[in-house]
CSV table of N, CA and C in Angstrom, one decimal:
chain,number,residue,atom,x,y,z
A,253,MET,N,84.6,107.6,73.6
A,253,MET,CA,85.0,106.9,74.7
A,253,MET,C,84.0,107.6,75.7
A,254,THR,N,83.3,106.5,76.4
A,254,THR,CA,82.5,107.0,77.6
A,254,THR,C,83.0,107.4,78.9
A,255,ARG,N,82.6,108.1,79.6
A,255,ARG,CA,83.1,108.4,80.9
A,255,ARG,C,83.8,107.4,81.8
A,256,LYS,N,82.6,105.8,81.6
A,256,LYS,CA,83.1,104.7,81.9
A,256,LYS,C,84.4,104.0,81.4
A,257,ASP,N,84.3,104.4,80.4
A,257,ASP,CA,85.8,103.9,79.6
A,257,ASP,C,86.9,105.0,80.0
A,258,ARG,N,86.8,106.2,80.3
A,258,ARG,CA,87.9,106.9,80.5
A,258,ARG,C,88.4,106.7,82.2
A,259,ILE,N,87.3,106.4,82.8
A,259,ILE,CA,87.5,106.4,84.3
A,259,ILE,C,88.4,104.9,84.5
A,260,ALA,N,88.0,103.6,83.8
A,260,ALA,CA,88.6,102.7,83.6
A,260,ALA,C,89.9,102.5,83.3
A,261,ALA,N,90.1,103.4,82.3
A,261,ALA,CA,91.5,103.6,81.4
A,261,ALA,C,92.3,104.4,82.5
A,262,ALA,N,92.1,105.2,83.3
A,262,ALA,CA,92.8,106.1,84.1
A,262,ALA,C,93.4,105.3,85.2
A,263,LEU,N,92.3,104.5,85.7
A,263,LEU,CA,92.7,103.9,87.0
A,263,LEU,C,93.4,102.5,86.8
A,264,THR,N,93.1,101.9,85.6
A,264,THR,CA,94.0,100.7,85.2
A,264,THR,C,95.6,101.2,84.8
A,265,GLU,N,95.5,102.4,84.1
A,265,GLU,CA,97.0,102.8,83.7
A,265,GLU,C,97.7,103.2,85.0
A,266,ALA,N,97.1,103.7,86.0
A,266,ALA,CA,98.0,104.4,87.2
A,266,ALA,C,98.3,103.4,88.5
A,267,LEU,N,97.1,102.4,88.4
A,267,LEU,CA,96.9,101.6,89.5
A,267,LEU,C,97.2,100.1,89.2
A,268,ARG,N,97.0,99.5,88.0
A,268,ARG,CA,97.2,98.4,87.8
A,268,ARG,C,96.5,97.2,88.5
A,269,PRO,N,95.1,97.5,88.6
A,269,PRO,CA,94.6,96.6,89.6
A,269,PRO,C,94.5,95.3,89.4
A,270,THR,N,94.5,94.4,90.2
A,270,THR,CA,94.0,93.1,90.2
A,270,THR,C,92.5,92.9,89.7
A,271,ARG,N,91.7,93.8,90.3
A,271,ARG,CA,90.3,94.0,90.2
A,271,ARG,C,89.8,95.3,90.1
A,272,LEU,N,88.9,95.3,88.9
A,272,LEU,CA,88.4,96.9,88.9
A,272,LEU,C,86.7,96.7,88.3
A,273,ASP,N,85.9,97.3,89.1
A,273,ASP,CA,84.3,97.3,88.7
A,273,ASP,C,84.1,98.9,88.8
A,274,VAL,N,83.7,99.2,87.6
A,274,VAL,CA,83.0,101.0,87.2
A,274,VAL,C,81.9,100.5,87.1
A,275,VAL,N,80.8,101.2,88.1
A,275,VAL,CA,79.3,100.8,87.6
A,275,VAL,C,78.7,102.3,87.5
A,276,ASP,N,78.1,102.6,86.7
A,276,ASP,CA,77.2,103.7,86.3
A,276,ASP,C,75.9,103.5,86.9
A,277,GLU,N,75.7,104.4,88.1
A,277,GLU,CA,74.6,104.3,88.9
A,277,GLU,C,73.9,105.8,88.6
A,278,SER,N,74.2,106.4,87.5
A,278,SER,CA,73.5,108.0,87.3
A,278,SER,C,71.9,107.5,87.3
A,279,ASP,N,71.3,106.7,86.8
A,279,ASP,CA,70.2,106.6,86.7
A,279,ASP,C,69.5,106.5,88.0
A,280,ARG,N,70.1,106.2,89.0
A,280,ARG,CA,69.4,105.8,90.3
A,280,ARG,C,69.3,107.3,91.2
A,281,HIS,N,70.1,108.3,90.3
A,281,HIS,CA,69.8,109.7,91.0
A,281,HIS,C,69.4,110.7,90.2
A,282,ALA,N,68.4,110.3,89.3
A,282,ALA,CA,67.6,111.2,88.3
A,282,ALA,C,66.9,112.1,89.7
A,283,GLY,N,67.0,113.4,89.3
A,283,GLY,CA,66.3,114.4,89.9
A,283,GLY,C,67.2,114.9,91.2
A,284,HIS,N,68.4,114.2,91.6
A,284,HIS,CA,69.4,114.6,92.5
A,284,HIS,C,70.2,115.7,92.2
A,285,ALA,N,71.0,116.3,93.2
A,285,ALA,CA,72.0,117.2,92.6
A,285,ALA,C,73.0,116.5,91.9
A,286,GLY,N,73.2,117.3,90.9
A,286,GLY,CA,74.4,116.9,90.1
A,286,GLY,C,74.0,116.0,89.0
A,287,ALA,N,72.7,115.3,88.9
A,287,ALA,CA,72.3,114.7,88.1
A,287,ALA,C,71.9,115.4,86.6
A,288,ARG,N,72.3,114.6,85.7
A,288,ARG,CA,72.1,115.4,84.1
A,288,ARG,C,71.4,114.5,83.3
A,289,PRO,N,70.6,114.9,82.3
A,289,PRO,CA,69.9,114.0,81.3
A,289,PRO,C,71.1,113.6,80.6
A,290,GLY,N,71.0,112.3,80.4
A,290,GLY,CA,71.9,111.6,79.7
A,290,GLY,C,72.9,111.0,80.7
A,291,GLY,N,73.0,111.1,81.9
A,291,GLY,CA,73.9,110.5,83.0
A,291,GLY,C,75.1,110.6,83.0
A,292,GLU,N,76.0,109.6,83.2
A,292,GLU,CA,77.4,109.5,83.4
A,292,GLU,C,78.0,110.8,84.6
A,293,THR,N,77.3,110.7,85.6
A,293,THR,CA,77.4,111.6,86.7
A,293,THR,C,77.6,110.8,87.9
A,294,HIS,N,77.1,109.9,88.3
A,294,HIS,CA,77.3,108.9,89.6
A,294,HIS,C,78.0,107.7,89.2
A,295,TYR,N,79.1,107.2,89.9
A,295,TYR,CA,79.6,106.2,89.6
A,295,TYR,C,80.0,105.3,91.1
A,296,ARG,N,79.9,104.1,90.9
A,296,ARG,CA,80.6,103.0,92.1
A,296,ARG,C,81.7,102.4,91.5
A,297,LEU,N,82.6,102.4,92.2
A,297,LEU,CA,83.9,101.8,92.0
A,297,LEU,C,84.3,100.9,93.2
A,298,HIS,N,84.8,99.7,92.8
A,298,HIS,CA,85.6,98.8,93.6
A,298,HIS,C,86.9,98.2,92.8
A,299,ILE,N,88.0,98.8,93.5
A,299,ILE,CA,89.1,98.6,93.2
A,299,ILE,C,90.1,97.7,94.0
A,300,VAL,N,90.7,96.7,93.6
A,300,VAL,CA,91.9,96.0,94.3
A,300,VAL,C,93.2,96.4,93.7
A,301,SER,N,94.0,96.8,94.5
A,301,SER,CA,95.4,97.3,93.6
A,301,SER,C,96.6,97.0,94.7
A,302,PRO,N,97.7,96.6,94.4
A,302,PRO,CA,98.8,96.5,95.1
A,302,PRO,C,99.3,98.0,95.3
A,303,ALA,N,99.1,99.1,94.6
A,303,ALA,CA,99.1,100.2,94.8
A,303,ALA,C,98.7,101.1,96.2
A,304,PHE,N,97.8,100.3,96.9
A,304,PHE,CA,97.2,100.5,98.0
A,304,PHE,C,97.8,99.7,99.1
A,305,VAL,N,98.7,99.2,98.9
A,305,VAL,CA,99.4,98.5,100.3
A,305,VAL,C,99.9,99.5,100.9
A,306,GLY,N,99.8,99.4,102.3
A,306,GLY,CA,100.6,100.3,103.3
A,306,GLY,C,99.8,101.7,103.3
A,307,LYS,N,98.5,101.8,102.6
A,307,LYS,CA,98.0,103.3,102.6
A,307,LYS,C,96.8,103.2,103.3
A,308,THR,N,96.4,104.1,104.1
A,308,THR,CA,95.3,104.2,104.8
A,308,THR,C,93.9,104.2,103.8
A,309,ARG,N,92.7,104.0,104.3
A,309,ARG,CA,91.7,104.5,103.4
A,309,ARG,C,91.5,105.6,102.7
A,310,VAL,N,91.6,106.7,103.7
A,310,VAL,CA,91.7,108.1,103.2
A,310,VAL,C,92.7,108.5,102.2
A,311,GLU,N,94.0,107.8,102.4
A,311,GLU,CA,94.9,107.8,101.3
A,311,GLU,C,94.6,107.4,99.9
A,312,ARG,N,94.1,106.3,100.1
A,312,ARG,CA,93.4,105.3,98.8
A,312,ARG,C,92.6,106.2,98.1
A,313,HIS,N,91.4,106.8,98.9
A,313,HIS,CA,90.4,107.5,98.2
A,313,HIS,C,91.0,109.0,97.5
A,314,ARG,N,91.9,109.7,98.3
A,314,ARG,CA,92.7,110.6,97.8
A,314,ARG,C,93.4,110.3,96.5
A,315,MET,N,94.0,108.9,96.4
A,315,MET,CA,94.7,108.7,95.0
A,315,MET,C,93.5,108.5,94.0
A,316,VAL,N,92.5,108.0,94.3
A,316,VAL,CA,91.5,107.7,93.1
A,316,VAL,C,90.7,109.2,92.7
A,317,ASN,N,90.8,110.0,93.9
A,317,ASN,CA,90.0,111.2,93.3
A,317,ASN,C,91.0,112.3,92.4
A,318,ALA,N,92.3,112.1,93.1
A,318,ALA,CA,93.2,113.0,92.1
A,318,ALA,C,93.3,112.1,90.6
A,319,LEU,N,93.3,111.0,90.6
A,319,LEU,CA,93.6,110.3,89.3
A,319,LEU,C,92.3,110.8,88.3
A,320,LEU,N,91.1,111.1,89.0
A,320,LEU,CA,89.9,111.4,88.2
A,320,LEU,C,89.6,113.0,88.1
A,321,ALA,N,90.5,113.6,88.6
A,321,ALA,CA,90.2,115.1,88.7
A,321,ALA,C,89.8,115.7,87.3
A,322,ALA,N,90.0,115.3,86.2
A,322,ALA,CA,89.8,115.8,85.0
A,322,ALA,C,88.1,115.4,84.9
A,323,GLU,N,87.8,114.3,85.1
A,323,GLU,CA,86.4,114.0,85.4
A,323,GLU,C,85.6,114.6,85.8
A,324,PHE,N,86.2,115.0,87.2
A,324,PHE,CA,85.2,115.8,88.0
A,324,PHE,C,85.3,117.2,87.6
A,325,ALA,N,85.9,117.7,86.9
A,325,ALA,CA,85.9,119.2,86.3
A,325,ALA,C,85.0,119.0,84.9
A,326,SER,N,84.9,118.0,84.5
A,326,SER,CA,84.1,117.8,83.3
A,326,SER,C,82.7,117.3,83.4
A,327,GLY,N,82.1,117.3,84.8
A,327,GLY,CA,81.0,116.7,85.2
A,327,GLY,C,80.6,115.5,85.8
A,328,LEU,N,81.6,114.9,86.2
A,328,LEU,CA,81.4,113.9,87.3
A,328,LEU,C,81.2,114.4,88.5
A,329,HIS,N,80.0,114.0,89.1
A,329,HIS,CA,79.6,114.7,90.6
A,329,HIS,C,79.6,113.7,91.6
A,330,ALA,N,79.6,112.5,91.7
A,330,ALA,CA,79.8,111.5,92.5
A,330,ALA,C,80.4,110.0,92.6
A,331,LEU,N,81.3,109.7,93.5
A,331,LEU,CA,81.8,108.2,93.3
A,331,LEU,C,81.6,107.7,94.7
A,332,ALA,N,81.3,106.6,94.8
A,332,ALA,CA,81.1,105.5,95.8
A,332,ALA,C,82.3,104.7,95.5
A,333,ILE,N,83.5,104.7,96.4
A,333,ILE,CA,84.6,104.1,96.2
A,333,ILE,C,84.9,102.9,97.1
A,334,ALA,N,85.4,101.8,97.1
A,334,ALA,CA,85.5,100.8,97.9
A,334,ALA,C,87.0,100.2,97.1
A,335,VAL,N,88.0,100.4,98.2
A,335,VAL,CA,89.2,100.1,98.0
A,335,VAL,C,90.0,99.1,98.5
A,336,ALA,N,90.8,98.3,98.1
A,336,ALA,CA,91.4,97.3,99.1
A,336,ALA,C,92.9,97.0,98.4
A,337,ALA,N,93.7,96.7,99.1
A,337,ALA,CA,94.9,96.1,98.6
A,337,ALA,C,94.8,94.5,98.4
A,338,PRO,N,95.5,93.8,97.9
A,338,PRO,CA,95.4,92.4,97.4
A,338,PRO,C,95.2,91.4,98.4
A,339,ASP,N,96.0,91.8,99.4
A,339,ASP,CA,96.0,90.7,100.8
A,339,ASP,C,94.6,91.1,101.5
A,340,GLU,N,93.7,92.0,101.5
A,340,GLU,CA,92.5,92.5,102.0
A,340,GLU,C,91.4,92.1,101.3
A,341,ALA,N,91.4,91.8,100.0
A,341,ALA,CA,90.3,91.4,99.2
A,341,ALA,C,89.9,90.1,99.4
């Protein structure tokens, strides 16, 4: 299973999103801090989930980062995160 698959599975299980896009942008960061041969270090996420209703943007980002703590511990370097509740999408 790739890191992208693990990220999608963790977010789907916990947040039950109505939209989830996980894009590996590692190739755009070659030579930058945290980049590794083989990639799987830099991702862009777009998530729409009812779990975000009533939460601030910071709270939403903290939720996502907490869910992916194991990925950060095993080499994930950076996330670009766009989050919304269904009525905001």
